[in-house]
């Protein structure tokens, strides 16, 4: 039998990156999504294109050998697919992991003991996304089936990096994205000699393009605190200064300088914490600045700034590095300025969290806003500085 992967979330990164790599590695891909329009289009269209637009070159790939299931309406069918799949991946957004967990739990529980454990890899911008998904899956698994659950599933965290902008509504299933990519996955969950409880049948899924590591933290923190910090800084400044796209924002010399300052601060943490050489981090920073300035992507500031409550979270791209830098006595000024821009991303059309942020800002004291939104507590050195920012934004909204 051929190899099969079930991928949750047939959106930008799902169709454009994860499914593309699975397809090129010989997997049949079964998409699971909740939007009928996408599910129906995938089932009615035997192929779609992935169009790479680099700063200096273009390329095109054709994706075939897939099907799609609406996970809201066809749970039984999806459970069967998961019970016989080799891999489950997802790119649904961090807040959706809890909703996809029950069906995955049932699919895993139904697997035959002859099969290798299902490889589960969440592809989200979140530290420990697969571990979070695994917790939700285990909560949805009968208690008496937990002891040997590791015989049926192996969970590997990952860091996934490729800019896939919002797509032209007339593009159908085709996806335009940048040429650069990086997909780093933990190897220990598939290594029978590692310190993780692993089935003797466990094997790394053979997916071309994955970089395997036994120590993911430096990769995910470097990615989130450089790519996503710079991207979000450009987007939030851009939004507040009426720029349409991130590349447009990056052509503004002041915004460009703010982005450079923010990732100079995070670089200090990455170098100190992960022992990455300063020269290597400098080269990485330069590459990221070029990537987010790519004019062919036309990445809307609203997409990159989406979900400000998530992005202002404790482990996220601004507060995460700033809290650690502050504890180390290092500069956090540019990160806090960028966070201020994020607090100003309110009532943006189509973005529920931006409406919720506006309400929270209106109905609470600055201290309560900081606790609710960022998860910082009064014992964090960064806390009073974020309170000052929130007070400033609140005062401006009352004028
Ligand atoms: N776009 C990028 O550049 C990029 C790059 C790296 C990582 N990511 C991460 O990938 C994830 C998805 O981002 P995206 O840009 O592809 O978003 P997207 O909105 O294009 O895709 C998300 C998809 O998930 C589907 N979905 C929502 N709820 C679902 C559910 N309960 N079950 C199944 N499907 C469901 C949506 O219908 C949509 O098709 C996010 O965590 C994001 O941070 C995105
Ligand atoms: O996906 P988010 O909302 O966490 O962040 C928006 C963008 O910064 C993000 O999607 C990037 O394009 C991506 O992380 C690049 O690898």
CSV table of N, CA and C in Angstrom, one decimal, residues 101-102 104-105 108 130-143 145-146 149-150 153-155 196-197:
chain,number,residue,atom,x,y,z
A,101,UNK,N,-8.3,17.8,17.8
A,101,UNK,CA,-7.8,16.7,18.6
A,101,UNK,C,-8.8,15.5,18.8
A,102,UNK,N,-10.1,15.7,19.0
A,102,UNK,CA,-11.0,14.6,19.3
A,102,UNK,C,-11.0,13.6,18.2
A,104,UNK,N,-8.7,13.1,15.9
A,104,UNK,CA,-7.4,12.4,15.7
A,104,UNK,C,-7.3,11.3,16.8
A,105,UNK,N,-7.8,11.7,18.0
A,105,UNK,CA,-7.7,10.7,19.1
A,105,UNK,C,-8.5,9.4,18.7
A,108,UNK,N,-6.5,7.5,16.1
A,108,UNK,CA,-5.3,6.8,16.7
A,108,UNK,C,-5.8,5.5,17.4
A,130,UNK,N,3.0,20.7,18.7
A,130,UNK,CA,2.7,19.3,18.6
A,130,UNK,C,2.4,18.8,20.1
A,131,UNK,N,3.2,19.2,21.0
A,131,UNK,CA,3.0,18.8,22.4
A,131,UNK,C,1.7,19.3,22.9
A,132,UNK,N,1.3,20.5,22.5
A,132,UNK,CA,-0.1,21.0,22.9
A,132,UNK,C,-1.1,20.1,22.3
A,133,UNK,N,-1.0,19.8,21.0
A,133,UNK,CA,-2.0,18.9,20.3
A,133,UNK,C,-2.0,17.6,21.0
A,134,UNK,N,-0.8,17.0,21.3
A,134,UNK,CA,-0.8,15.7,22.0
A,134,UNK,C,-1.5,15.7,23.3
A,135,UNK,N,-1.4,16.8,24.0
A,135,UNK,CA,-2.1,16.9,25.3
A,135,UNK,C,-3.6,16.8,25.1
A,136,UNK,N,-4.1,17.6,24.1
A,136,UNK,CA,-5.5,17.6,23.7
A,136,UNK,C,-6.0,16.2,23.3
A,137,UNK,N,-5.1,15.5,22.5
A,137,UNK,CA,-5.5,14.2,22.0
A,137,UNK,C,-5.6,13.2,23.2
A,138,UNK,N,-4.6,13.3,24.1
A,138,UNK,CA,-4.6,12.4,25.2
A,138,UNK,C,-5.9,12.6,26.1
A,139,UNK,N,-6.2,13.9,26.2
A,139,UNK,CA,-7.4,14.2,27.0
A,139,UNK,C,-8.7,13.6,26.4
A,140,UNK,N,-8.6,13.4,25.1
A,140,UNK,CA,-9.8,12.8,24.4
A,140,UNK,C,-9.6,11.3,24.2
A,141,UNK,N,-8.7,10.7,24.8
A,141,UNK,CA,-8.4,9.2,24.7
A,141,UNK,C,-8.9,8.5,26.0
A,142,UNK,N,-9.6,7.4,25.9
A,142,UNK,CA,-10.0,6.7,27.1
A,142,UNK,C,-8.8,6.4,28.0
A,143,UNK,N,-9.0,6.6,29.3
A,143,UNK,CA,-7.9,6.5,30.3
A,143,UNK,C,-7.2,5.1,30.2
A,145,UNK,N,-6.6,3.4,27.7
A,145,UNK,CA,-5.8,3.3,26.4
A,145,UNK,C,-4.6,4.2,26.4
A,146,UNK,N,-4.3,4.8,27.5
A,146,UNK,CA,-3.2,5.8,27.5
A,146,UNK,C,-1.8,5.1,27.8
A,149,UNK,N,-0.5,4.1,24.5
A,149,UNK,CA,-0.8,5.1,23.5
A,149,UNK,C,0.5,5.3,22.6
A,150,UNK,N,1.7,5.3,23.2
A,150,UNK,CA,2.9,5.5,22.4
A,150,UNK,C,3.1,4.5,21.3
A,153,UNK,N,1.0,6.2,18.4
A,153,UNK,CA,1.3,7.6,17.9
A,153,UNK,C,2.6,8.1,18.5
A,154,UNK,N,3.3,8.8,17.6
A,154,UNK,CA,4.6,9.5,18.0
A,154,UNK,C,4.5,11.0,17.7
A,155,UNK,N,4.8,11.8,18.6
A,155,UNK,CA,4.5,13.3,18.5
A,155,UNK,C,5.8,14.0,18.4
A,196,UNK,N,12.9,9.4,25.2
A,196,UNK,CA,11.4,9.5,25.1
A,196,UNK,C,10.9,8.1,25.0
A,197,UNK,N,9.8,7.8,25.6
A,197,UNK,CA,9.2,6.4,25.5
A,197,UNK,C,8.7,6.3,24.1
